[in-house]
């Protein structure tokens, strides 16, 4: 079986996408049977807003990366993923340091997938998202 882009990246055969590098992202665990992906990102000083918290758009980028990444892990070689919508909820301020991300595949259709994502720090949720992704053939 030919590995897809995501699987080859996890195996170290391909570099991670530039946005994952920018966000300090790394895959922690992938469970395709359960439909889950856990990643970690690094909230750096360059991501701070004037209030000294991680800017909301950065949190959105982290959630987009983990939710679309989970769908990307399920596609066939040669297929891709496009985020159609990403609805964000900011729950509490996020600060410098590690940000844990968890995505769950709610429904995977032939072309459209629904995914839930959560970001947390110190065991508390800081943001959540519902993503709708399209499998691009």
PDB file of N, CA and C in Angstrom, residues 92-93 95-100 119-126:
ATOM      1  N   UNK A  92     -10.502  30.735  26.853  1.00  0.00           N
ATOM      2  CA  UNK A  92      -9.715  31.445  27.860  1.00  0.00           C
ATOM      3  C   UNK A  92      -8.399  31.844  27.225  1.00  0.00           C
ATOM      4  N   UNK A  93      -7.684  32.790  27.807  1.00  0.00           N
ATOM      5  CA  UNK A  93      -6.422  33.229  27.211  1.00  0.00           C
ATOM      6  C   UNK A  93      -5.399  32.099  27.139  1.00  0.00           C
ATOM      7  N   UNK A  95      -1.252  31.320  26.650  1.00  0.00           N
ATOM      8  CA  UNK A  95      -0.008  31.996  26.990  1.00  0.00           C
ATOM      9  C   UNK A  95       1.187  31.347  26.292  1.00  0.00           C
ATOM     10  N   UNK A  96       2.354  31.924  26.507  1.00  0.00           N
ATOM     11  CA  UNK A  96       3.590  31.356  25.962  1.00  0.00           C
ATOM     12  C   UNK A  96       3.740  29.904  26.394  1.00  0.00           C
ATOM     13  N   UNK A  97       4.357  29.105  25.542  1.00  0.00           N
ATOM     14  CA  UNK A  97       4.653  27.723  25.907  1.00  0.00           C
ATOM     15  C   UNK A  97       3.882  26.716  25.091  1.00  0.00           C
ATOM     16  N   UNK A  98       3.980  25.463  25.503  1.00  0.00           N
ATOM     17  CA  UNK A  98       3.340  24.382  24.752  1.00  0.00           C
ATOM     18  C   UNK A  98       1.821  24.504  24.731  1.00  0.00           C
ATOM     19  N   UNK A  99       1.255  24.148  23.579  1.00  0.00           N
ATOM     20  CA  UNK A  99      -0.197  24.109  23.399  1.00  0.00           C
ATOM     21  C   UNK A  99      -0.525  22.717  22.857  1.00  0.00           C
ATOM     22  N   UNK A 100      -1.324  21.971  23.608  1.00  0.00           N
ATOM     23  CA  UNK A 100      -1.719  20.635  23.170  1.00  0.00           C
ATOM     24  C   UNK A 100      -2.957  20.745  22.293  1.00  0.00           C
ATOM     25  N   UNK A 119      -7.778  22.975  21.684  1.00  0.00           N
ATOM     26  CA  UNK A 119      -6.449  23.345  22.146  1.00  0.00           C
ATOM     27  C   UNK A 119      -6.505  23.482  23.657  1.00  0.00           C
ATOM     28  N   UNK A 120      -5.447  23.034  24.341  1.00  0.00           N
ATOM     29  CA  UNK A 120      -5.417  23.180  25.790  1.00  0.00           C
ATOM     30  C   UNK A 120      -4.012  23.509  26.269  1.00  0.00           C
ATOM     31  N   UNK A 121      -3.970  24.131  27.433  1.00  0.00           N
ATOM     32  CA  UNK A 121      -2.727  24.405  28.142  1.00  0.00           C
ATOM     33  C   UNK A 121      -2.964  24.062  29.612  1.00  0.00           C
ATOM     34  N   UNK A 122      -1.996  23.413  30.216  1.00  0.00           N
ATOM     35  CA  UNK A 122      -2.091  23.028  31.625  1.00  0.00           C
ATOM     36  C   UNK A 122      -3.405  22.307  31.921  1.00  0.00           C
ATOM     37  N   UNK A 123      -3.848  21.480  30.984  1.00  0.00           N
ATOM     38  CA  UNK A 123      -5.051  20.679  31.190  1.00  0.00           C
ATOM     39  C   UNK A 123      -6.363  21.415  31.034  1.00  0.00           C
ATOM     40  N   UNK A 124      -6.318  22.699  30.646  1.00  0.00           N
ATOM     41  CA  UNK A 124      -7.553  23.465  30.467  1.00  0.00           C
ATOM     42  C   UNK A 124      -7.715  23.870  29.012  1.00  0.00           C
ATOM     43  N   UNK A 125      -8.929  23.699  28.493  1.00  0.00           N
ATOM     44  CA  UNK A 125      -9.209  24.072  27.109  1.00  0.00           C
ATOM     45  C   UNK A 125      -9.094  25.580  26.952  1.00  0.00           C
ATOM     46  N   UNK A 126      -8.389  26.016  25.891  1.00  0.00           N
ATOM     47  CA  UNK A 126      -8.258  27.448  25.604  1.00  0.00           C
ATOM     48  C   UNK A 126      -9.022  27.845  24.342  1.00  0.00           C
TER      49      UNK A 126
END
